[in-house]
Structures are given as structure tokens and as C-alpha cells.
Coordinates of C-alpha atoms in Angstrom, one line a residue:
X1 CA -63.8 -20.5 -107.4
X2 CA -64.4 -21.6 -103.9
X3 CA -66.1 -24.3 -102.8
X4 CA -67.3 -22.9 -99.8
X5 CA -71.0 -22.6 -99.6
X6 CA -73.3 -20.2 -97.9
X7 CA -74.5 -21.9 -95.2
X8 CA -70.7 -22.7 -94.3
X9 CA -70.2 -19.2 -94.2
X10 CA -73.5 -18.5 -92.0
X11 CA -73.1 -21.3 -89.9
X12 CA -72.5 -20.9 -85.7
X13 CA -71.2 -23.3 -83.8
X14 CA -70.5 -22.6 -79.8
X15 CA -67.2 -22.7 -78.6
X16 CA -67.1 -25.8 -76.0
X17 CA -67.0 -24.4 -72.0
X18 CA -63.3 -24.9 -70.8
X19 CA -63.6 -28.2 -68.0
X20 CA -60.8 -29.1 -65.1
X21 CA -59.6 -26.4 -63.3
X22 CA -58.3 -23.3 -64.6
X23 CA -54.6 -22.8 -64.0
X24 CA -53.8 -20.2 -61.3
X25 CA -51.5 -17.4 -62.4
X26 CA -48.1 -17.2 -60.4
X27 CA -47.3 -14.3 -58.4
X28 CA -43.7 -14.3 -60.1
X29 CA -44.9 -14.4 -63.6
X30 CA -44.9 -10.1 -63.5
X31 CA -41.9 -10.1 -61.0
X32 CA -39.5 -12.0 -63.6
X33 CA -40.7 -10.2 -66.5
X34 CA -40.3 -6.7 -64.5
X35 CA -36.6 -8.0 -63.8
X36 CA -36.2 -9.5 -67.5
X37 CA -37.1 -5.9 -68.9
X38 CA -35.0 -4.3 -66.1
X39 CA -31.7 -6.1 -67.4
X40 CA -32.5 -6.0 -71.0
X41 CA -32.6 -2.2 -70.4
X42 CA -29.8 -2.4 -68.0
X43 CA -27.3 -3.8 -70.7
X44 CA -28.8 -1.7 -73.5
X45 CA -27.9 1.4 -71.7
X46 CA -24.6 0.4 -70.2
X47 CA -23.5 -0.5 -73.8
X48 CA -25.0 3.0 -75.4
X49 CA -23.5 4.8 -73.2
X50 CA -19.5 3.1 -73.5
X51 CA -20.2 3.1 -76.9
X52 CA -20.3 7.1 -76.3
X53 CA -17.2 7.1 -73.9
X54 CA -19.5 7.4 -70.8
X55 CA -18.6 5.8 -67.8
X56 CA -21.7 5.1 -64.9
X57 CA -21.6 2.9 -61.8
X58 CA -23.4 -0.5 -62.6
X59 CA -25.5 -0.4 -59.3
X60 CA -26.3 3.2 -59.8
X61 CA -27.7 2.3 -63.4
X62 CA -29.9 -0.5 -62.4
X63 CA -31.2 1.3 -59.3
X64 CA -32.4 4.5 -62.1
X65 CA -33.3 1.5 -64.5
X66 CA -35.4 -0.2 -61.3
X67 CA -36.9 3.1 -60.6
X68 CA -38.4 3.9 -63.8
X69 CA -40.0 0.7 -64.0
X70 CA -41.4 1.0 -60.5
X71 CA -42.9 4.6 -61.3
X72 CA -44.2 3.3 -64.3
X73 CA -45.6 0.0 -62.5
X74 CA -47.2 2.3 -59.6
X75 CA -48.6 5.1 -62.5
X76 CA -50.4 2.2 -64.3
X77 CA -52.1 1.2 -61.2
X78 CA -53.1 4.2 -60.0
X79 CA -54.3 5.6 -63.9
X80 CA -58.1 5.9 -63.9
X81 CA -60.3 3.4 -65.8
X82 CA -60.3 3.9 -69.6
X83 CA -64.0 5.6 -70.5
X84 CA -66.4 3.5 -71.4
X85 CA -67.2 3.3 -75.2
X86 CA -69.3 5.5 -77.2
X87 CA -72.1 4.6 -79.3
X88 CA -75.6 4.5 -79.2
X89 CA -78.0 3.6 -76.8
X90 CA -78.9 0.1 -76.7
X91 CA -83.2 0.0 -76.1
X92 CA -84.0 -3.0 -73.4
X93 CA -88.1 -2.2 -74.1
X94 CA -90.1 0.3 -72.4
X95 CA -88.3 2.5 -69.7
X96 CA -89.6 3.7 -66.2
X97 CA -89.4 7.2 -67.0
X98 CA -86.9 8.0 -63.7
X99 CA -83.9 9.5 -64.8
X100 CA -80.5 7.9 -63.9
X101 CA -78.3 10.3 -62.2
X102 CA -75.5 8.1 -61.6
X103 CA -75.0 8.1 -65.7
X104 CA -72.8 10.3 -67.3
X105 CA -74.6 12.7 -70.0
X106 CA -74.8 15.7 -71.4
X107 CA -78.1 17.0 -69.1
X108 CA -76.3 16.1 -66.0
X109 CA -73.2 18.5 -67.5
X110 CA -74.8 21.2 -68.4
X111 CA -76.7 21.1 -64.9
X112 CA -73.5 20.3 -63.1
X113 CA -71.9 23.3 -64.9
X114 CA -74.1 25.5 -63.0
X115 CA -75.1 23.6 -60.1
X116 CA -71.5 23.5 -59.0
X117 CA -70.5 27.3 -59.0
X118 CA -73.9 28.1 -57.7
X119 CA -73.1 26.0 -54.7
X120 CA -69.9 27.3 -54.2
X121 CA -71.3 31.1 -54.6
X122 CA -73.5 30.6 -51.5
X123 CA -71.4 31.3 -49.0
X124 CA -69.3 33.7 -50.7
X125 CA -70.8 36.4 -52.6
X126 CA -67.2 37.3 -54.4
X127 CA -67.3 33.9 -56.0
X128 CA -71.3 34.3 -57.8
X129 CA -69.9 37.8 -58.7
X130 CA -66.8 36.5 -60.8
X131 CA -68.1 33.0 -61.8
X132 CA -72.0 33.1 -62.1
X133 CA -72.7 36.3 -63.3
X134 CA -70.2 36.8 -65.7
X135 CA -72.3 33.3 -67.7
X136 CA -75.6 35.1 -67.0
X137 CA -74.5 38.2 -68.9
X138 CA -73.1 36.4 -71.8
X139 CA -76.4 34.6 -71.8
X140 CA -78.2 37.6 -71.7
X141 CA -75.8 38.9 -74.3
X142 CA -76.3 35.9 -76.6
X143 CA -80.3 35.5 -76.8
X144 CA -80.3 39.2 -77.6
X145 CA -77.8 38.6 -80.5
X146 CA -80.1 35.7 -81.5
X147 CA -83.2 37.4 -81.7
X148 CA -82.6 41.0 -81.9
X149 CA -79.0 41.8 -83.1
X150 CA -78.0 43.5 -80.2
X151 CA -75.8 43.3 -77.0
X152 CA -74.8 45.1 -74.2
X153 CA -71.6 46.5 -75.2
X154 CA -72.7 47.5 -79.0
X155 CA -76.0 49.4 -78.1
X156 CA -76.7 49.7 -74.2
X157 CA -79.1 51.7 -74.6
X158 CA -81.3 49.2 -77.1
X159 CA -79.9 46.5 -74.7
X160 CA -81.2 48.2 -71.4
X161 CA -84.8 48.5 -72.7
X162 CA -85.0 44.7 -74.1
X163 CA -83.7 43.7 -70.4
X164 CA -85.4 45.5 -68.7
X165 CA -84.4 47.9 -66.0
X166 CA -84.4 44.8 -62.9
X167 CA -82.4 42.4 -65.2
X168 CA -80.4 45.4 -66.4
X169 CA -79.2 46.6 -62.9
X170 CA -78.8 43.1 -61.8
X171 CA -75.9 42.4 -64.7
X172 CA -74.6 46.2 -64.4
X173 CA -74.0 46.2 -60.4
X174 CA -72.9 43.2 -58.6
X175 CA -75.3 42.3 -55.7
X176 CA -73.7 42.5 -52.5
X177 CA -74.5 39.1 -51.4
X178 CA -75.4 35.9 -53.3
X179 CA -79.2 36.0 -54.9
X180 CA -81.9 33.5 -53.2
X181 CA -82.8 30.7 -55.9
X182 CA -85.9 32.1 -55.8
X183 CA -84.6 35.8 -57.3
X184 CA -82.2 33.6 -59.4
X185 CA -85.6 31.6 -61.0
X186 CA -87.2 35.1 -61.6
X187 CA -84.2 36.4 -63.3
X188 CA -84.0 33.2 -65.3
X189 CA -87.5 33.6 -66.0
X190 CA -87.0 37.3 -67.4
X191 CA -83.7 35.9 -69.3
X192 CA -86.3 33.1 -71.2
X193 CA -88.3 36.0 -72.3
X194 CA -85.7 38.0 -74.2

């Protein structure tokens, strides 16, 4: 058995705060370590490839060799920040009750899925007619499913009287130019009460 007790186990005990002055990190440090991997590579491939009977140029090979570790250099600078980690919220007491639109969430999705090709749709009426209203027919199309086992393409006719003849025409016939938000909040409002 071990002779280690419990409160060993439990115990904490602060890592002391580093003192004198940090060391600064050369400039060379990732320069000679770029040119170490750049000949390690360099001989690997000139001897793979006389082991093969292949004969290549040695400046040509380290200027591909160079290359490939510049690209790769100048990719891992310019990749985009790793997202940040999952997981629950963490509660810091009672909130304000404004909502953080800088956060990423699933409410500011959703809203940016429409917000965005409603946006674009009003200048251009072609653009609400292929993108918009193509989602409020399958919307249309689903809460009838839900709730009364029907859609547009399996019994129009069924379909036509649960819409209603405005929402109906609206989803048959494309308008000819984009829909104020205020007809777009009525139709939504008809849509709710499917």
C-alpha cells in the first residue's frame, strides 16, 4: 500500500511567480529551424530520388524544398483562429437582460439565415424570388405536414384552402418586385396560423 495520505493528495500549493527578466526570444530561432528542416528534406529527397535512378539539379531542389516551406509558413499565418471551445455556459450571477450580438449563437444564425437573403432580395426582386420564397413554401409546406398531413404538391386543393387564397397566390405566382417587411410580417403572421 501507499503511504500517501489524503490530504497529500488534496493539498495545493502555488507555483512561485517567475523573478529576473524573462529571456527574449531570438529572431533566428524560427529562421534556423526553417533552414534545418529545409536541408533535412533537401538530403532526404536528393537521396530518394538517386536511390530511384533520378537525377535533379541541387539548386533547383532546394528552391521547390524552400518553396513548400515558405507556402506552408505564409498558409499558417494567414489560417483563421481555431474556434473557440464548446461547452456550457459559465453563469457570472444575474445578467442584464441585453442580448450580445457580437456572440456567436444559434438565434443570431437562424436570424442571419434570413436576414442576409432578405437584404440582398431588396434591390433585386429575381434574388427573393429564387432564394426567399422557395424557404417560405417549404415552410408553409412543413407546418402543414406537422399539423394536418398535407402539402402543396400531394393535395393542392386541401393545401389551397388551409393557406388561404392571399398566402396561396403569394407562393403560386412570384411577385413582381420584392414584398415590403410589412407584407412579409403579414404573411409570416398567416404562416404562424397554419
Amino acid at each position: 500500500m501507499s503511504s500517501t495520505s489524503i490530504d497529500d493528495l488534496l493539498a495545493f500549493e502555488e507555483e512561485a511567480a517567475p523573478t529576473g527578466p524573462q529571456a527574449r526570444p531570438s529572431r533566428w530561432g524560427p529562421v534556423l529551424r526553417s533552414l534545418a528542416w529545409a536541408a533535412a528534406l533537401v538530403a532526404v529527397l536528393l537521396v530518394g530520388l538517386r536511390a530511384v535512378g533520378l537525377q535533379v539539379s541541387l539548386p533547383v531542389l532546394i528552391a521547390g524544398v524552400l518553396a513548400v516551406l515558405a507556402v506552408r509558413r505564409v498558409t499558417a499565418l494567414l489560417a483563421p483562429p481555431p474556434p473557440p471551445p464548446g461547452g456550457g455556459r459559465v453563469g457570472t450571477g444575474e445578467e442584464d437582460g441585453s442580448y450580445n450580438w457580437g456572440a456567436r449563437d444559434a438565434l443570431r444564425s437562424a436570424i442571419n439565415r434570413w436576414e442576409w437573403p432578405l437584404d440582398w432580395s431588396s434591390s433585386r426582386p429575381e434574388r427573393f424570388t429564387g432564394t426567399v420564397l422557395p424557404r417560405l413554401g417549404e415552410l408553409a409546406d412543413e407546418r402543414m405536414r406537422l399539423k394536418h398531413g398535407v402539402t402543396r404538391e400531394s393535395d393542392p386543393a386541401r393545401a389551397r384552402v388551409l393557406l388561404g387564397e392571399r398566402l396561396w397566390t403569394f407562393l403560386e405566382t412570384p411577385p413582381r418586385r420584392t414584398p415590403s417587411p410589412r407584407d412579409l410580417a403579414v404573411i409570416v403572421a398567416e404562416l404562424e396560423q397554419i
